[in-house]
């Protein structure tokens, strides 16, 4: 119980990290700190400290192209947002490592669990490096003069997928500790066959959900009109269900056909919309197939109901967020809804 409670708290902490990271991105705070140190940065205290940090930010492409009218007081807000995100992650590392050492000393951790905790510690440690690797890309001059300074969508996707993987592994491990006995233990043969069949269909569905969530990172990281600030209509885009002219505009944008799929605003938006629709239909189809009592263990049936409800809500929230031009509360809620 103590191990499960500890890992459950860590999973909730990761969830809050994703919330804070989404707000940091949506408020354009992520590029406010132009340096990174493994042990942490000392925050500005005096007026001269703040002016020094602001001077560093003024040398960045984001300030020169977007925030030239920013005041020092406005800079302080975006700086504290990014600083809080970084330090919250470092505190999470301590909240994971110190109890892990205590439980290991008490010999409460067996071999398989130790290997999984070691993997989690490695993933969490590298997440900080991935985050800085992402931020560095936004401190470089954009490839095109007309493009806004933004982090690489590929690095943003890597950072987000890594956070999702950490959260999923923590949640999975917590549930393993809470329910060590398999849900199908002692179940009749008919339920075992039905559960095996469902697993074969639901695992590809889980992969589809992961791909859909990853495609959302490319919408957020699009170099031109990122964060969903383009094609703010639904279901049509520029008056078309399939915006072929904009989708196939890679030559004008200086992109290869492959890069076009991940960097062209029209392409990434259309891909995400399509994947989201396919995901919604697939989840509801799976729910309709296995919702009847007796086809799955009771806990699995309850989870299936929850997944169907959350997926429908996430789809509706995505449309609402798009039509509202991505206000910070809705954009952040949509990101954590995917998680």
Coordinates of C-alpha atoms in Angstrom, one line a residue:
X1 CA 0.0 0.0 0.0
X2 CA 2.8 2.4 0.8
X3 CA 4.6 1.7 -2.5
X4 CA 1.4 2.1 -4.4
X5 CA 0.5 5.4 -2.6
X6 CA 4.0 6.8 -3.3
X7 CA 3.9 5.9 -7.0
X8 CA 0.4 7.2 -7.3
X9 CA 1.5 10.6 -5.9
X10 CA 4.4 10.6 -8.4
X11 CA 1.9 9.9 -11.2
X12 CA -0.3 12.8 -10.1
X13 CA 2.9 15.0 -9.9
X14 CA 3.7 14.1 -13.5
X15 CA 0.2 15.0 -14.5
X16 CA 0.6 18.4 -12.8
X17 CA 3.9 18.8 -14.7
X18 CA 2.0 18.3 -18.0
X19 CA -0.5 20.9 -16.9
X20 CA 2.2 23.4 -16.0
X21 CA 4.1 22.6 -19.2
X22 CA 1.0 23.3 -21.3
X23 CA 0.4 26.6 -19.6
X24 CA 4.1 27.5 -20.0
X25 CA 3.9 26.8 -23.7
X26 CA 0.6 28.6 -24.3
X27 CA 1.7 31.7 -22.5
X28 CA 4.9 31.8 -24.6
X29 CA 7.0 31.4 -21.4
X30 CA 9.2 28.5 -22.4
X31 CA 11.9 30.5 -24.1
X32 CA 12.3 33.1 -21.4
X33 CA 15.3 31.3 -19.8
X34 CA 18.1 31.1 -22.2
X35 CA 20.4 28.9 -20.1
X36 CA 20.1 25.5 -18.3
X37 CA 22.0 23.9 -15.5
X38 CA 21.6 20.4 -14.3
X39 CA 21.5 21.4 -10.6
X40 CA 19.1 24.2 -11.1
X41 CA 19.3 28.0 -11.8
X42 CA 19.5 30.7 -9.2
X43 CA 16.5 32.9 -9.7
X44 CA 17.0 36.7 -10.1
X45 CA 16.7 38.6 -6.8
X46 CA 18.0 42.1 -7.3
X47 CA 17.0 44.6 -10.0
X48 CA 20.4 44.1 -11.6
X49 CA 19.8 40.3 -11.7
X50 CA 16.5 40.8 -13.5
X51 CA 18.0 43.3 -16.0
X52 CA 20.8 40.8 -16.7
X53 CA 18.3 38.0 -17.4
X54 CA 16.2 40.3 -19.5
X55 CA 19.2 41.3 -21.6
X56 CA 19.9 37.7 -22.3
X57 CA 16.3 37.2 -23.5
X58 CA 16.5 40.4 -25.6
X59 CA 19.2 38.6 -27.7
X60 CA 16.8 35.7 -28.5
X61 CA 14.9 35.5 -31.8
X62 CA 11.6 35.4 -30.0
X63 CA 12.1 38.8 -28.4
X64 CA 13.3 40.4 -31.6
X65 CA 10.4 39.2 -33.7
X66 CA 7.5 39.0 -31.3
X67 CA 8.2 40.6 -27.9
X68 CA 10.1 43.8 -28.8
X69 CA 7.6 45.9 -26.8
X70 CA 7.8 43.6 -23.7
X71 CA 8.6 45.4 -20.4
X72 CA 10.7 44.0 -17.6
X73 CA 7.6 43.4 -15.5
X74 CA 6.0 41.3 -18.3
X75 CA 9.3 39.4 -18.7
X76 CA 9.2 38.5 -15.0
X77 CA 5.9 36.7 -15.5
X78 CA 7.1 34.4 -18.3
X79 CA 10.4 33.9 -16.5
X80 CA 8.7 32.7 -13.3
X81 CA 6.4 30.3 -15.4
X82 CA 9.4 28.6 -17.0
X83 CA 11.4 28.6 -13.7
X84 CA 8.4 27.0 -11.9
X85 CA 8.2 24.3 -14.6
X86 CA 11.8 23.4 -14.3
X87 CA 12.0 23.4 -10.5
X88 CA 8.7 21.4 -10.2
X89 CA 10.4 18.7 -12.3
X90 CA 13.5 18.7 -10.1
X91 CA 11.4 18.4 -6.9
X92 CA 9.6 15.5 -8.6
X93 CA 13.0 13.8 -9.0
X94 CA 13.7 14.1 -5.3
X95 CA 10.1 12.9 -4.5
X96 CA 10.8 9.8 -6.5
X97 CA 14.4 9.1 -5.6
X98 CA 14.4 9.6 -1.8
X99 CA 11.4 7.2 -1.1
X100 CA 12.8 4.7 -3.6
X101 CA 16.1 4.6 -1.6
X102 CA 14.1 4.2 1.7
X103 CA 12.0 1.4 0.3
X104 CA 15.0 -0.3 -1.2
X105 CA 16.8 -0.1 2.2
X106 CA 13.8 -1.8 3.8
X107 CA 13.9 -4.5 1.2
X108 CA 10.4 -3.8 0.0
X109 CA 11.3 -3.7 -3.6
X110 CA 11.8 -7.0 -5.5
X111 CA 13.8 -7.6 -8.7
X112 CA 11.1 -6.9 -11.3
X113 CA 9.9 -3.8 -9.5
X114 CA 13.4 -2.6 -9.1
X115 CA 14.0 -2.8 -12.8
X116 CA 10.9 -0.9 -13.6
X117 CA 11.7 1.8 -11.0
X118 CA 15.2 2.0 -12.5
X119 CA 13.7 2.6 -15.9
X120 CA 11.4 5.3 -14.5
X121 CA 14.3 7.0 -12.9
X122 CA 16.3 7.0 -16.1
X123 CA 13.3 8.3 -18.1
X124 CA 12.7 11.1 -15.6
X125 CA 16.3 12.1 -15.6
X126 CA 16.6 12.3 -19.3
X127 CA 13.3 14.3 -19.5
X128 CA 15.2 17.3 -18.3
X129 CA 17.8 17.0 -21.0
X130 CA 15.1 16.5 -23.6
X131 CA 13.3 19.6 -22.4
X132 CA 16.5 21.7 -22.7
X133 CA 17.2 20.2 -26.1
X134 CA 13.7 21.3 -27.1
X135 CA 14.2 24.8 -25.7
X136 CA 17.5 25.3 -27.5
X137 CA 15.9 24.8 -30.8
X138 CA 13.6 27.8 -30.1
X139 CA 16.6 30.0 -29.3
X140 CA 17.9 29.6 -32.9
X141 CA 17.0 31.8 -35.8
X142 CA 14.0 30.3 -37.8
X143 CA 14.7 28.6 -41.1
X144 CA 12.5 31.0 -43.0
X145 CA 12.3 34.8 -42.4
X146 CA 8.5 34.6 -42.3
X147 CA 8.4 31.9 -39.6
X148 CA 7.9 32.7 -36.0
X149 CA 10.7 31.6 -33.5
X150 CA 9.4 28.4 -32.1
X151 CA 10.8 25.2 -30.7
X152 CA 11.2 22.3 -33.1
X153 CA 7.9 20.4 -33.4
X154 CA 9.9 17.1 -33.5
X155 CA 11.6 18.0 -30.2
X156 CA 8.3 19.2 -28.7
X157 CA 6.7 15.9 -29.7
X158 CA 9.6 14.0 -28.1
X159 CA 9.3 15.9 -24.9
X160 CA 5.5 15.4 -24.7
X161 CA 5.7 11.7 -25.6
X162 CA 8.4 11.1 -23.0
X163 CA 6.1 12.7 -20.4
X164 CA 3.2 10.6 -21.5
X165 CA 5.3 7.5 -21.3
X166 CA 6.5 8.3 -17.8
X167 CA 2.9 8.9 -16.6
X168 CA 1.7 5.7 -18.3
X169 CA 4.4 3.6 -16.7
X170 CA 3.9 5.1 -13.3
X171 CA 0.1 4.5 -13.5
X172 CA 0.6 1.0 -14.7
X173 CA 3.0 0.2 -11.9
X174 CA 0.7 1.8 -9.3
X175 CA -2.2 -0.4 -10.5
X176 CA 0.0 -3.5 -10.5
X177 CA 0.8 -2.9 -6.8
X178 CA -2.8 -2.1 -5.9
X179 CA -4.2 -5.1 -7.7
X180 CA -1.5 -7.8 -7.7
X181 CA -4.1 -10.5 -8.4
X182 CA -5.1 -10.7 -12.1
X183 CA -8.6 -9.6 -12.8
X184 CA -9.2 -12.9 -14.7
X185 CA -8.0 -15.1 -11.9
X186 CA -10.6 -17.9 -11.4
X187 CA -12.7 -16.6 -14.2
X188 CA -14.7 -19.1 -16.4
X189 CA -13.3 -20.1 -19.7
X190 CA -15.8 -18.0 -21.7
X191 CA -14.6 -14.8 -19.9
X192 CA -11.0 -15.8 -20.5
X193 CA -11.6 -16.2 -24.3
X194 CA -13.6 -12.9 -24.5
X195 CA -10.9 -11.0 -22.6
X196 CA -8.1 -12.4 -24.8
X197 CA -10.0 -11.4 -27.9
X198 CA -10.6 -7.9 -26.5
X199 CA -6.9 -7.5 -25.7
X200 CA -6.0 -8.3 -29.3
X201 CA -8.3 -5.5 -30.5
X202 CA -7.7 -2.9 -27.8
X203 CA -3.9 -2.9 -27.9
X204 CA -3.9 -1.5 -31.5
X205 CA -6.5 1.0 -30.3
X206 CA -4.1 2.1 -27.6
X207 CA -1.4 2.6 -30.2
X208 CA -3.9 4.7 -32.3
X209 CA -4.6 6.9 -29.3
X210 CA -0.9 7.4 -28.8
X211 CA -0.4 8.4 -32.4
X212 CA -3.3 10.9 -32.2
X213 CA -1.9 12.5 -29.0
X214 CA 1.6 12.7 -30.7
X215 CA 0.1 14.4 -33.7
X216 CA -1.4 17.1 -31.4
X217 CA 2.2 18.0 -30.5
X218 CA 2.9 18.8 -34.1
X219 CA -0.2 21.1 -34.2
X220 CA 1.1 22.9 -31.1
X221 CA 4.6 23.1 -32.5
X222 CA 3.9 24.2 -36.1
X223 CA 6.4 26.9 -37.1
X224 CA 3.7 29.0 -38.8
X225 CA 0.5 29.7 -36.9
X226 CA 1.3 27.1 -34.2
X227 CA -0.9 26.2 -31.1
X228 CA -4.0 25.8 -33.4
X229 CA -4.1 29.5 -34.4
X230 CA -5.1 28.7 -37.9
X231 CA -8.1 27.1 -39.6
X232 CA -10.3 28.0 -36.6
X233 CA -13.4 26.4 -38.2
X234 CA -14.8 22.9 -37.9
X235 CA -15.3 20.6 -39.7
X236 CA -14.2 22.6 -42.8
X237 CA -10.8 24.1 -43.3
X238 CA -10.8 27.2 -45.6
X239 CA -14.2 26.2 -46.7
X240 CA -13.2 22.6 -47.6
X241 CA -13.5 19.3 -45.9
X242 CA -10.0 18.3 -47.3
X243 CA -7.9 21.5 -48.0
X244 CA -5.9 19.9 -50.8
X245 CA -4.2 23.1 -52.1
X246 CA -2.9 24.1 -48.7
X247 CA -2.1 20.5 -47.8
X248 CA 0.1 20.0 -50.9
X249 CA 1.8 23.4 -50.7
X250 CA 5.2 22.0 -49.7
X251 CA 7.1 23.6 -52.6
X252 CA 6.2 27.1 -51.7
X253 CA 7.0 26.4 -48.0
X254 CA 10.4 24.9 -49.0
X255 CA 9.6 21.5 -47.5
X256 CA 10.0 18.0 -48.8
X257 CA 6.8 15.9 -49.1
X258 CA 7.8 14.0 -45.9
X259 CA 8.5 17.1 -43.8
X260 CA 5.3 18.6 -45.2
X261 CA 3.4 16.0 -43.1
X262 CA 4.9 17.3 -39.9
X263 CA 5.6 21.1 -40.5
X264 CA 2.9 22.4 -42.9
X265 CA 0.2 23.9 -40.7
X266 CA -2.6 22.7 -43.0
X267 CA -1.2 19.1 -43.1
X268 CA -0.7 18.7 -39.3
X269 CA -4.1 20.2 -38.5
X270 CA -5.9 17.9 -41.0
X271 CA -3.9 14.9 -39.9
X272 CA -4.8 15.6 -36.2
X273 CA -8.5 16.1 -37.0
X274 CA -8.6 12.9 -39.0
X275 CA -6.8 10.9 -36.4
X276 CA -9.0 12.3 -33.7
X277 CA -12.2 11.4 -35.6
X278 CA -10.9 7.8 -36.3
X279 CA -10.0 7.5 -32.6
X280 CA -13.4 8.6 -31.5
X281 CA -15.2 6.2 -33.8
X282 CA -12.9 3.3 -32.9
X283 CA -13.2 3.9 -29.1
X284 CA -17.0 4.1 -29.4
X285 CA -17.0 0.9 -31.5
X286 CA -14.9 -0.9 -28.9
X287 CA -17.2 0.3 -26.2
X288 CA -20.3 -0.8 -28.0
X289 CA -18.7 -4.3 -28.6
X290 CA -17.6 -5.0 -25.0
X291 CA -19.9 -2.9 -22.8
X292 CA -22.2 -5.7 -21.9
X293 CA -21.6 -7.4 -18.5
X294 CA -19.8 -10.7 -18.7
X295 CA -17.6 -9.9 -21.7
X296 CA -14.8 -8.4 -19.6
X297 CA -13.8 -8.4 -15.9
X298 CA -15.8 -5.8 -14.0
X299 CA -12.8 -3.5 -13.5
X300 CA -12.0 -3.6 -17.2
X301 CA -15.6 -2.9 -18.1
X302 CA -15.6 0.2 -15.8
X303 CA -12.4 1.4 -17.4
X304 CA -13.9 0.9 -20.8
X305 CA -16.8 3.1 -19.9
X306 CA -14.4 5.7 -18.6
X307 CA -12.3 5.7 -21.7
X308 CA -15.3 6.1 -23.9
X309 CA -16.6 9.1 -21.9
X310 CA -13.2 10.7 -21.7
X311 CA -12.6 10.3 -25.5
X312 CA -15.9 11.8 -26.4
X313 CA -15.2 14.7 -24.0
X314 CA -11.7 15.2 -25.4
X315 CA -13.0 15.3 -29.0
X316 CA -15.6 17.9 -28.0
X317 CA -13.0 19.9 -26.1
X318 CA -10.7 19.9 -29.0
X319 CA -13.3 21.4 -31.3
X320 CA -14.3 24.0 -28.7
X321 CA -10.6 24.9 -28.2
X322 CA -10.1 25.3 -31.9
X323 CA -13.2 27.5 -32.4
X324 CA -12.3 29.7 -29.4
X325 CA -8.8 30.3 -30.9
X326 CA -7.0 28.3 -28.2
X327 CA -7.4 30.3 -24.9
X328 CA -4.9 29.1 -22.3
X329 CA -7.4 27.3 -20.0
X330 CA -8.9 25.3 -22.9
X331 CA -5.6 24.6 -24.6
X332 CA -4.1 23.3 -21.3
X333 CA -7.2 21.2 -20.6
X334 CA -7.1 19.7 -24.1
X335 CA -3.4 18.7 -23.6
X336 CA -4.0 17.0 -20.3
X337 CA -7.2 15.4 -21.6
X338 CA -5.0 13.6 -24.1
X339 CA -2.9 12.4 -21.2

